[in-house]
Amino acid sequence: MTETETLRTDLLAAIDGAADLTALEAVRVAALGKAGQVTALLKTLGGMTAEQRQVAGPAFNGLREELSAALAARKAVLEAAALEARLATERLDMSLPVLPGPRGTVHPISQVMDELAEIFADLGFAVAEGPEIEDDWHNFTALNIPEEHPARAMHDTFYVTGGGPAGANGRAVLRTHTSPVQIRTMMGQAPPIRIIAPGRVYRSDSDATHTPMFHQIEGLVIDRGITLAHLRWTLETFIKAFFEVDDVTLRFRPSYFPFTEPGVEVDVGCSWQGGRLSIGGSESWMEILGSGMVHPKVLRNCGLDPEEWQGFAFGTGVDRLAMLKYGMTDLRAFFDGDLRWLRHYGFGALDVPTLSGGVGA
Ligand code: PHE
């Protein structure tokens, strides 16, 4: 029995000393595997006398069970240690900046559109859309700009050959303004209506302040008893929030748009600060948008009775608003895709405009 005792001591020591799971597995195979030492011992039981077996049997089986238990215990310890080690090496420092660092920026036009959506959402306006390839009727006729009207020439329209939007009414054009979204909205939903419609528009024009494609935002309110006073309050609230200046003076000038009656052009008061014209004060005026009361003919074209429903509309250039607010001077740079310009004027992806956090830079 001393031989068995020595084997027991040796194997228990080997189990205890196994430094990792591979070493432990080697000990298990050497002891309990097919050709293992304990397996060999158990095999000798067959050649023993009944008396010998009565003593050796429980001893050998007891040894096997003791070793199995020791192996399982050691395995649990080593597995826990391995997990600890892995957790320690795989730990992430969540405060480290993302590598290789943030790259893209949000284009000022997208940022300004988000700012406008935020400001108008707070006033109860939904965002509406329309197709960029429009038809003649929505872009002009329904807006009270008939075929022979000189306003058509003012718009420098791009005509599209071969197919317009589904159910096109007249020739296809690239929309010259966002005003056709007024028509689509009035025809598609019942008043009261409060929408803004930001988007791309196209005119055949190109210099430092004009590009063939640019962006506008349209506003439309239709309800009962709407007056110019509502228009004025809405525009004042919008301009104050957008430029983040309380001291804003708006100047309303009578003007003409075929789809408004009356038509109003709006100038914002500016003053010179450090050689630069900035919003606020009234030393000088800058034209920023066109607006007016929706023309009764336009309401009728959309199936609304002007005796019951009135409304106001406005339209302005998103690119121009961005230039005024963030100080760019050349509109063409907006569309050059120059990375240096984008890095300088672009916004961080997490810089989401909110009224509480500020819609500004
Ligand atoms: N659609 C006009 C333009 O592009 C702007 C405008 C919109 C004017 C709504 C009045 C009302 O110049």
PDB file of N, CA and C in Angstrom, residues 78-149:
ATOM      1  N   LEU A  78      -8.076  27.415 -11.620  1.00  0.00           N
ATOM      2  CA  LEU A  78      -7.333  27.899 -12.797  1.00  0.00           C
ATOM      3  C   LEU A  78      -8.254  28.649 -13.767  1.00  0.00           C
ATOM      4  N   GLU A  79      -9.489  28.163 -13.943  1.00  0.00           N
ATOM      5  CA  GLU A  79     -10.428  28.847 -14.848  1.00  0.00           C
ATOM      6  C   GLU A  79     -10.758  30.243 -14.336  1.00  0.00           C
ATOM      7  N   ALA A  80     -10.969  30.352 -13.040  1.00  0.00           N
ATOM      8  CA  ALA A  80     -11.267  31.667 -12.461  1.00  0.00           C
ATOM      9  C   ALA A  80     -10.091  32.616 -12.675  1.00  0.00           C
ATOM     10  N   ALA A  81      -8.866  32.069 -12.491  1.00  0.00           N
ATOM     11  CA  ALA A  81      -7.670  32.903 -12.668  1.00  0.00           C
ATOM     12  C   ALA A  81      -7.540  33.337 -14.127  1.00  0.00           C
ATOM     13  N   ALA A  82      -7.824  32.374 -15.057  1.00  0.00           N
ATOM     14  CA  ALA A  82      -7.714  32.708 -16.485  1.00  0.00           C
ATOM     15  C   ALA A  82      -8.705  33.808 -16.852  1.00  0.00           C
ATOM     16  N   LEU A  83      -9.928  33.722 -16.301  1.00  0.00           N
ATOM     17  CA  LEU A  83     -10.948  34.740 -16.585  1.00  0.00           C
ATOM     18  C   LEU A  83     -10.514  36.103 -16.047  1.00  0.00           C
ATOM     19  N   GLU A  84      -9.981  36.084 -14.811  1.00  0.00           N
ATOM     20  CA  GLU A  84      -9.464  37.322 -14.204  1.00  0.00           C
ATOM     21  C   GLU A  84      -8.443  37.980 -15.115  1.00  0.00           C
ATOM     22  N   ALA A  85      -7.481  37.149 -15.582  1.00  0.00           N
ATOM     23  CA  ALA A  85      -6.391  37.664 -16.413  1.00  0.00           C
ATOM     24  C   ALA A  85      -6.948  38.243 -17.712  1.00  0.00           C
ATOM     25  N   ARG A  86      -7.930  37.529 -18.287  1.00  0.00           N
ATOM     26  CA  ARG A  86      -8.492  38.011 -19.549  1.00  0.00           C
ATOM     27  C   ARG A  86      -9.229  39.327 -19.327  1.00  0.00           C
ATOM     28  N   LEU A  87      -9.998  39.409 -18.254  1.00  0.00           N
ATOM     29  CA  LEU A  87     -10.730  40.643 -17.974  1.00  0.00           C
ATOM     30  C   LEU A  87      -9.769  41.808 -17.769  1.00  0.00           C
ATOM     31  N   ALA A  88      -8.644  41.508 -17.122  1.00  0.00           N
ATOM     32  CA  ALA A  88      -7.663  42.574 -16.870  1.00  0.00           C
ATOM     33  C   ALA A  88      -7.062  43.078 -18.178  1.00  0.00           C
ATOM     34  N   THR A  89      -6.739  42.154 -19.107  1.00  0.00           N
ATOM     35  CA  THR A  89      -6.117  42.620 -20.362  1.00  0.00           C
ATOM     36  C   THR A  89      -7.143  43.223 -21.307  1.00  0.00           C
ATOM     37  N   GLU A  90      -8.396  42.770 -21.228  1.00  0.00           N
ATOM     38  CA  GLU A  90      -9.397  43.283 -22.173  1.00  0.00           C
ATOM     39  C   GLU A  90     -10.100  44.533 -21.660  1.00  0.00           C
ATOM     40  N   ARG A  91      -9.676  45.067 -20.568  1.00  0.00           N
ATOM     41  CA  ARG A  91     -10.360  46.234 -20.010  1.00  0.00           C
ATOM     42  C   ARG A  91     -10.218  47.425 -20.952  1.00  0.00           C
ATOM     43  N   LEU A  92     -11.332  48.145 -21.152  1.00  0.00           N
ATOM     44  CA  LEU A  92     -11.312  49.317 -22.021  1.00  0.00           C
ATOM     45  C   LEU A  92     -11.393  50.571 -21.170  1.00  0.00           C
ATOM     46  N   ASP A  93     -10.586  51.558 -21.549  1.00  0.00           N
ATOM     47  CA  ASP A  93     -10.693  52.850 -20.887  1.00  0.00           C
ATOM     48  C   ASP A  93     -11.714  53.664 -21.680  1.00  0.00           C
ATOM     49  N   MET A  94     -12.931  53.714 -21.135  1.00  0.00           N
ATOM     50  CA  MET A  94     -14.009  54.371 -21.878  1.00  0.00           C
ATOM     51  C   MET A  94     -13.796  55.872 -22.026  1.00  0.00           C
ATOM     52  N   SER A  95     -12.871  56.426 -21.260  1.00  0.00           N
ATOM     53  CA  SER A  95     -12.666  57.872 -21.348  1.00  0.00           C
ATOM     54  C   SER A  95     -11.673  58.231 -22.451  1.00  0.00           C
ATOM     55  N   LEU A  96     -11.030  57.220 -23.060  1.00  0.00           N
ATOM     56  CA  LEU A  96     -10.085  57.512 -24.139  1.00  0.00           C
ATOM     57  C   LEU A  96     -10.843  57.970 -25.385  1.00  0.00           C
ATOM     58  N   PRO A  97     -10.269  58.920 -26.129  1.00  0.00           N
ATOM     59  CA  PRO A  97     -10.942  59.337 -27.361  1.00  0.00           C
ATOM     60  C   PRO A  97     -10.915  58.204 -28.391  1.00  0.00           C
ATOM     61  N   VAL A  98     -11.916  58.198 -29.278  1.00  0.00           N
ATOM     62  CA  VAL A  98     -11.975  57.185 -30.326  1.00  0.00           C
ATOM     63  C   VAL A  98     -10.771  57.363 -31.254  1.00  0.00           C
ATOM     64  N   LEU A  99     -10.152  56.263 -31.618  1.00  0.00           N
ATOM     65  CA  LEU A  99      -9.004  56.346 -32.531  1.00  0.00           C
ATOM     66  C   LEU A  99      -9.434  55.894 -33.924  1.00  0.00           C
ATOM     67  N   PRO A 100      -8.947  56.457 -35.006  1.00  0.00           N
ATOM     68  CA  PRO A 100      -7.929  57.498 -35.057  1.00  0.00           C
ATOM     69  C   PRO A 100      -8.451  58.914 -34.865  1.00  0.00           C
ATOM     70  N   GLY A 101      -9.587  59.071 -34.228  1.00  0.00           N
ATOM     71  CA  GLY A 101     -10.111  60.411 -33.967  1.00  0.00           C
ATOM     72  C   GLY A 101     -11.266  60.705 -34.892  1.00  0.00           C
ATOM     73  N   PRO A 102     -12.193  61.568 -34.443  1.00  0.00           N
ATOM     74  CA  PRO A 102     -13.345  61.882 -35.274  1.00  0.00           C
ATOM     75  C   PRO A 102     -12.908  62.525 -36.593  1.00  0.00           C
ATOM     76  N   ARG A 103     -13.556  62.169 -37.688  1.00  0.00           N
ATOM     77  CA  ARG A 103     -13.103  62.651 -38.986  1.00  0.00           C
ATOM     78  C   ARG A 103     -14.091  63.568 -39.678  1.00  0.00           C
ATOM     79  N   GLY A 104     -15.259  63.028 -40.036  1.00  0.00           N
ATOM     80  CA  GLY A 104     -16.186  63.840 -40.812  1.00  0.00           C
ATOM     81  C   GLY A 104     -16.772  64.985 -40.005  1.00  0.00           C
ATOM     82  N   THR A 105     -17.312  65.977 -40.709  1.00  0.00           N
ATOM     83  CA  THR A 105     -18.019  67.054 -40.024  1.00  0.00           C
ATOM     84  C   THR A 105     -19.390  67.201 -40.665  1.00  0.00           C
ATOM     85  N   VAL A 106     -20.309  67.789 -39.926  1.00  0.00           N
ATOM     86  CA  VAL A 106     -21.642  68.048 -40.462  1.00  0.00           C
ATOM     87  C   VAL A 106     -21.572  69.355 -41.251  1.00  0.00           C
ATOM     88  N   HIS A 107     -22.019  69.319 -42.491  1.00  0.00           N
ATOM     89  CA  HIS A 107     -21.959  70.501 -43.358  1.00  0.00           C
ATOM     90  C   HIS A 107     -22.820  71.626 -42.761  1.00  0.00           C
ATOM     91  N   PRO A 108     -22.346  72.872 -42.857  1.00  0.00           N
ATOM     92  CA  PRO A 108     -23.114  73.986 -42.288  1.00  0.00           C
ATOM     93  C   PRO A 108     -24.559  74.035 -42.795  1.00  0.00           C
ATOM     94  N   ILE A 109     -24.797  73.607 -44.035  1.00  0.00           N
ATOM     95  CA  ILE A 109     -26.176  73.638 -44.547  1.00  0.00           C
ATOM     96  C   ILE A 109     -27.048  72.645 -43.777  1.00  0.00           C
ATOM     97  N   SER A 110     -26.513  71.445 -43.546  1.00  0.00           N
ATOM     98  CA  SER A 110     -27.284  70.455 -42.774  1.00  0.00           C
ATOM     99  C   SER A 110     -27.511  70.967 -41.368  1.00  0.00           C
ATOM    100  N   GLN A 111     -26.462  71.582 -40.797  1.00  0.00           N
ATOM    101  CA  GLN A 111     -26.568  72.091 -39.431  1.00  0.00           C
ATOM    102  C   GLN A 111     -27.648  73.171 -39.348  1.00  0.00           C
ATOM    103  N   VAL A 112     -27.620  74.103 -40.306  1.00  0.00           N
ATOM    104  CA  VAL A 112     -28.597  75.203 -40.288  1.00  0.00           C
ATOM    105  C   VAL A 112     -30.015  74.650 -40.494  1.00  0.00           C
ATOM    106  N   MET A 113     -30.155  73.657 -41.379  1.00  0.00           N
ATOM    107  CA  MET A 113     -31.487  73.059 -41.577  1.00  0.00           C
ATOM    108  C   MET A 113     -31.983  72.421 -40.274  1.00  0.00           C
ATOM    109  N   ASP A 114     -31.074  71.763 -39.550  1.00  0.00           N
ATOM    110  CA  ASP A 114     -31.464  71.168 -38.266  1.00  0.00           C
ATOM    111  C   ASP A 114     -31.836  72.257 -37.257  1.00  0.00           C
ATOM    112  N   GLU A 115     -31.068  73.351 -37.286  1.00  0.00           N
ATOM    113  CA  GLU A 115     -31.380  74.465 -36.379  1.00  0.00           C
ATOM    114  C   GLU A 115     -32.779  74.998 -36.663  1.00  0.00           C
ATOM    115  N   LEU A 116     -33.084  75.175 -37.978  1.00  0.00           N
ATOM    116  CA  LEU A 116     -34.392  75.716 -38.362  1.00  0.00           C
ATOM    117  C   LEU A 116     -35.517  74.755 -37.975  1.00  0.00           C
ATOM    118  N   ALA A 117     -35.292  73.462 -38.205  1.00  0.00           N
ATOM    119  CA  ALA A 117     -36.318  72.463 -37.849  1.00  0.00           C
ATOM    120  C   ALA A 117     -36.579  72.512 -36.351  1.00  0.00           C
ATOM    121  N   GLU A 118     -35.515  72.682 -35.562  1.00  0.00           N
ATOM    122  CA  GLU A 118     -35.651  72.744 -34.106  1.00  0.00           C
ATOM    123  C   GLU A 118     -36.447  73.981 -33.681  1.00  0.00           C
ATOM    124  N   ILE A 119     -36.104  75.120 -34.273  1.00  0.00           N
ATOM    125  CA  ILE A 119     -36.799  76.366 -33.917  1.00  0.00           C
ATOM    126  C   ILE A 119     -38.283  76.273 -34.281  1.00  0.00           C
ATOM    127  N   PHE A 120     -38.576  75.787 -35.507  1.00  0.00           N
ATOM    128  CA  PHE A 120     -39.976  75.755 -35.944  1.00  0.00           C
ATOM    129  C   PHE A 120     -40.762  74.618 -35.297  1.00  0.00           C
ATOM    130  N   ALA A 121     -40.095  73.527 -34.942  1.00  0.00           N
ATOM    131  CA  ALA A 121     -40.806  72.449 -34.249  1.00  0.00           C
ATOM    132  C   ALA A 121     -41.368  72.992 -32.941  1.00  0.00           C
ATOM    133  N   ASP A 122     -40.592  73.865 -32.296  1.00  0.00           N
ATOM    134  CA  ASP A 122     -41.020  74.453 -31.031  1.00  0.00           C
ATOM    135  C   ASP A 122     -42.259  75.332 -31.221  1.00  0.00           C
ATOM    136  N   LEU A 123     -42.447  75.858 -32.446  1.00  0.00           N
ATOM    137  CA  LEU A 123     -43.623  76.685 -32.731  1.00  0.00           C
ATOM    138  C   LEU A 123     -44.756  75.849 -33.326  1.00  0.00           C
ATOM    139  N   GLY A 124     -44.577  74.520 -33.341  1.00  0.00           N
ATOM    140  CA  GLY A 124     -45.653  73.638 -33.811  1.00  0.00           C
ATOM    141  C   GLY A 124     -45.656  73.366 -35.306  1.00  0.00           C
ATOM    142  N   PHE A 125     -44.513  73.613 -35.983  1.00  0.00           N
ATOM    143  CA  PHE A 125     -44.436  73.352 -37.426  1.00  0.00           C
ATOM    144  C   PHE A 125     -43.892  71.952 -37.691  1.00  0.00           C
ATOM    145  N   ALA A 126     -44.505  71.252 -38.651  1.00  0.00           N
ATOM    146  CA  ALA A 126     -43.975  69.961 -39.105  1.00  0.00           C
ATOM    147  C   ALA A 126     -43.077  70.205 -40.317  1.00  0.00           C
ATOM    148  N   VAL A 127     -42.228  69.229 -40.640  1.00  0.00           N
ATOM    149  CA  VAL A 127     -41.357  69.347 -41.808  1.00  0.00           C
ATOM    150  C   VAL A 127     -42.016  68.629 -42.986  1.00  0.00           C
ATOM    151  N   ALA A 128     -42.173  69.343 -44.125  1.00  0.00           N
ATOM    152  CA  ALA A 128     -42.777  68.747 -45.324  1.00  0.00           C
ATOM    153  C   ALA A 128     -41.745  68.687 -46.443  1.00  0.00           C
ATOM    154  N   GLU A 129     -41.988  67.816 -47.407  1.00  0.00           N
ATOM    155  CA  GLU A 129     -41.054  67.673 -48.530  1.00  0.00           C
ATOM    156  C   GLU A 129     -41.800  67.593 -49.850  1.00  0.00           C
ATOM    157  N   GLY A 130     -41.063  67.845 -50.934  1.00  0.00           N
ATOM    158  CA  GLY A 130     -41.626  67.672 -52.272  1.00  0.00           C
ATOM    159  C   GLY A 130     -40.499  67.270 -53.196  1.00  0.00           C
ATOM    160  N   PRO A 131     -40.829  66.873 -54.447  1.00  0.00           N
ATOM    161  CA  PRO A 131     -39.788  66.401 -55.371  1.00  0.00           C
ATOM    162  C   PRO A 131     -38.937  67.553 -55.918  1.00  0.00           C
ATOM    163  N   GLU A 132     -37.656  67.263 -56.207  1.00  0.00           N
ATOM    164  CA  GLU A 132     -36.793  68.293 -56.805  1.00  0.00           C
ATOM    165  C   GLU A 132     -37.070  68.422 -58.294  1.00  0.00           C
ATOM    166  N   ILE A 133     -37.451  67.301 -58.935  1.00  0.00           N
ATOM    167  CA  ILE A 133     -37.930  67.398 -60.311  1.00  0.00           C
ATOM    168  C   ILE A 133     -39.434  67.610 -60.198  1.00  0.00           C
ATOM    169  N   GLU A 134     -39.855  68.845 -60.492  1.00  0.00           N
ATOM    170  CA  GLU A 134     -41.253  69.227 -60.316  1.00  0.00           C
ATOM    171  C   GLU A 134     -41.924  69.281 -61.674  1.00  0.00           C
ATOM    172  N   ASP A 135     -43.213  69.556 -61.661  1.00  0.00           N
ATOM    173  CA  ASP A 135     -43.837  69.868 -62.944  1.00  0.00           C
ATOM    174  C   ASP A 135     -44.233  71.336 -62.951  1.00  0.00           C
ATOM    175  N   ASP A 136     -44.439  71.788 -64.192  1.00  0.00           N
ATOM    176  CA  ASP A 136     -44.743  73.179 -64.448  1.00  0.00           C
ATOM    177  C   ASP A 136     -45.895  73.689 -63.583  1.00  0.00           C
ATOM    178  N   TRP A 137     -46.911  72.849 -63.449  1.00  0.00           N
ATOM    179  CA  TRP A 137     -48.110  73.294 -62.742  1.00  0.00           C
ATOM    180  C   TRP A 137     -47.810  73.602 -61.269  1.00  0.00           C
ATOM    181  N   HIS A 138     -47.124  72.687 -60.563  1.00  0.00           N
ATOM    182  CA  HIS A 138     -46.832  72.923 -59.140  1.00  0.00           C
ATOM    183  C   HIS A 138     -45.824  74.049 -58.944  1.00  0.00           C
ATOM    184  N   ASN A 139     -44.819  74.115 -59.848  1.00  0.00           N
ATOM    185  CA  ASN A 139     -43.756  75.103 -59.652  1.00  0.00           C
ATOM    186  C   ASN A 139     -44.212  76.522 -60.020  1.00  0.00           C
ATOM    187  N   PHE A 140     -45.126  76.603 -61.009  1.00  0.00           N
ATOM    188  CA  PHE A 140     -45.528  77.931 -61.507  1.00  0.00           C
ATOM    189  C   PHE A 140     -47.039  78.160 -61.493  1.00  0.00           C
ATOM    190  N   THR A 141     -47.763  77.420 -62.328  1.00  0.00           N
ATOM    191  CA  THR A 141     -49.171  77.737 -62.591  1.00  0.00           C
ATOM    192  C   THR A 141     -50.004  77.814 -61.311  1.00  0.00           C
ATOM    193  N   ALA A 142     -49.891  76.800 -60.460  1.00  0.00           N
ATOM    194  CA  ALA A 142     -50.708  76.774 -59.239  1.00  0.00           C
ATOM    195  C   ALA A 142     -50.340  77.934 -58.317  1.00  0.00           C
ATOM    196  N   LEU A 143     -49.107  78.442 -58.477  1.00  0.00           N
ATOM    197  CA  LEU A 143     -48.652  79.563 -57.643  1.00  0.00           C
ATOM    198  C   LEU A 143     -48.963  80.900 -58.320  1.00  0.00           C
ATOM    199  N   ASN A 144     -49.916  80.846 -59.249  1.00  0.00           N
ATOM    200  CA  ASN A 144     -50.368  82.071 -59.911  1.00  0.00           C
ATOM    201  C   ASN A 144     -49.286  82.695 -60.793  1.00  0.00           C
ATOM    202  N   ILE A 145     -48.430  81.850 -61.356  1.00  0.00           N
ATOM    203  CA  ILE A 145     -47.444  82.331 -62.334  1.00  0.00           C
ATOM    204  C   ILE A 145     -47.793  81.655 -63.665  1.00  0.00           C
ATOM    205  N   PRO A 146     -48.721  82.260 -64.428  1.00  0.00           N
ATOM    206  CA  PRO A 146     -49.133  81.610 -65.678  1.00  0.00           C
ATOM    207  C   PRO A 146     -48.017  81.618 -66.732  1.00  0.00           C
ATOM    208  N   GLU A 147     -48.250  80.874 -67.801  1.00  0.00           N
ATOM    209  CA  GLU A 147     -47.263  80.644 -68.861  1.00  0.00           C
ATOM    210  C   GLU A 147     -46.532  81.917 -69.306  1.00  0.00           C
ATOM    211  N   GLU A 148     -47.299  82.960 -69.590  1.00  0.00           N
ATOM    212  CA  GLU A 148     -46.695  84.162 -70.208  1.00  0.00           C
ATOM    213  C   GLU A 148     -46.179  85.151 -69.159  1.00  0.00           C
ATOM    214  N   HIS A 149     -46.217  84.735 -67.878  1.00  0.00           N
ATOM    215  CA  HIS A 149     -45.876  85.677 -66.806  1.00  0.00           C
ATOM    216  C   HIS A 149     -44.372  85.974 -66.767  1.00  0.00           C
TER     217      HIS A 149
END
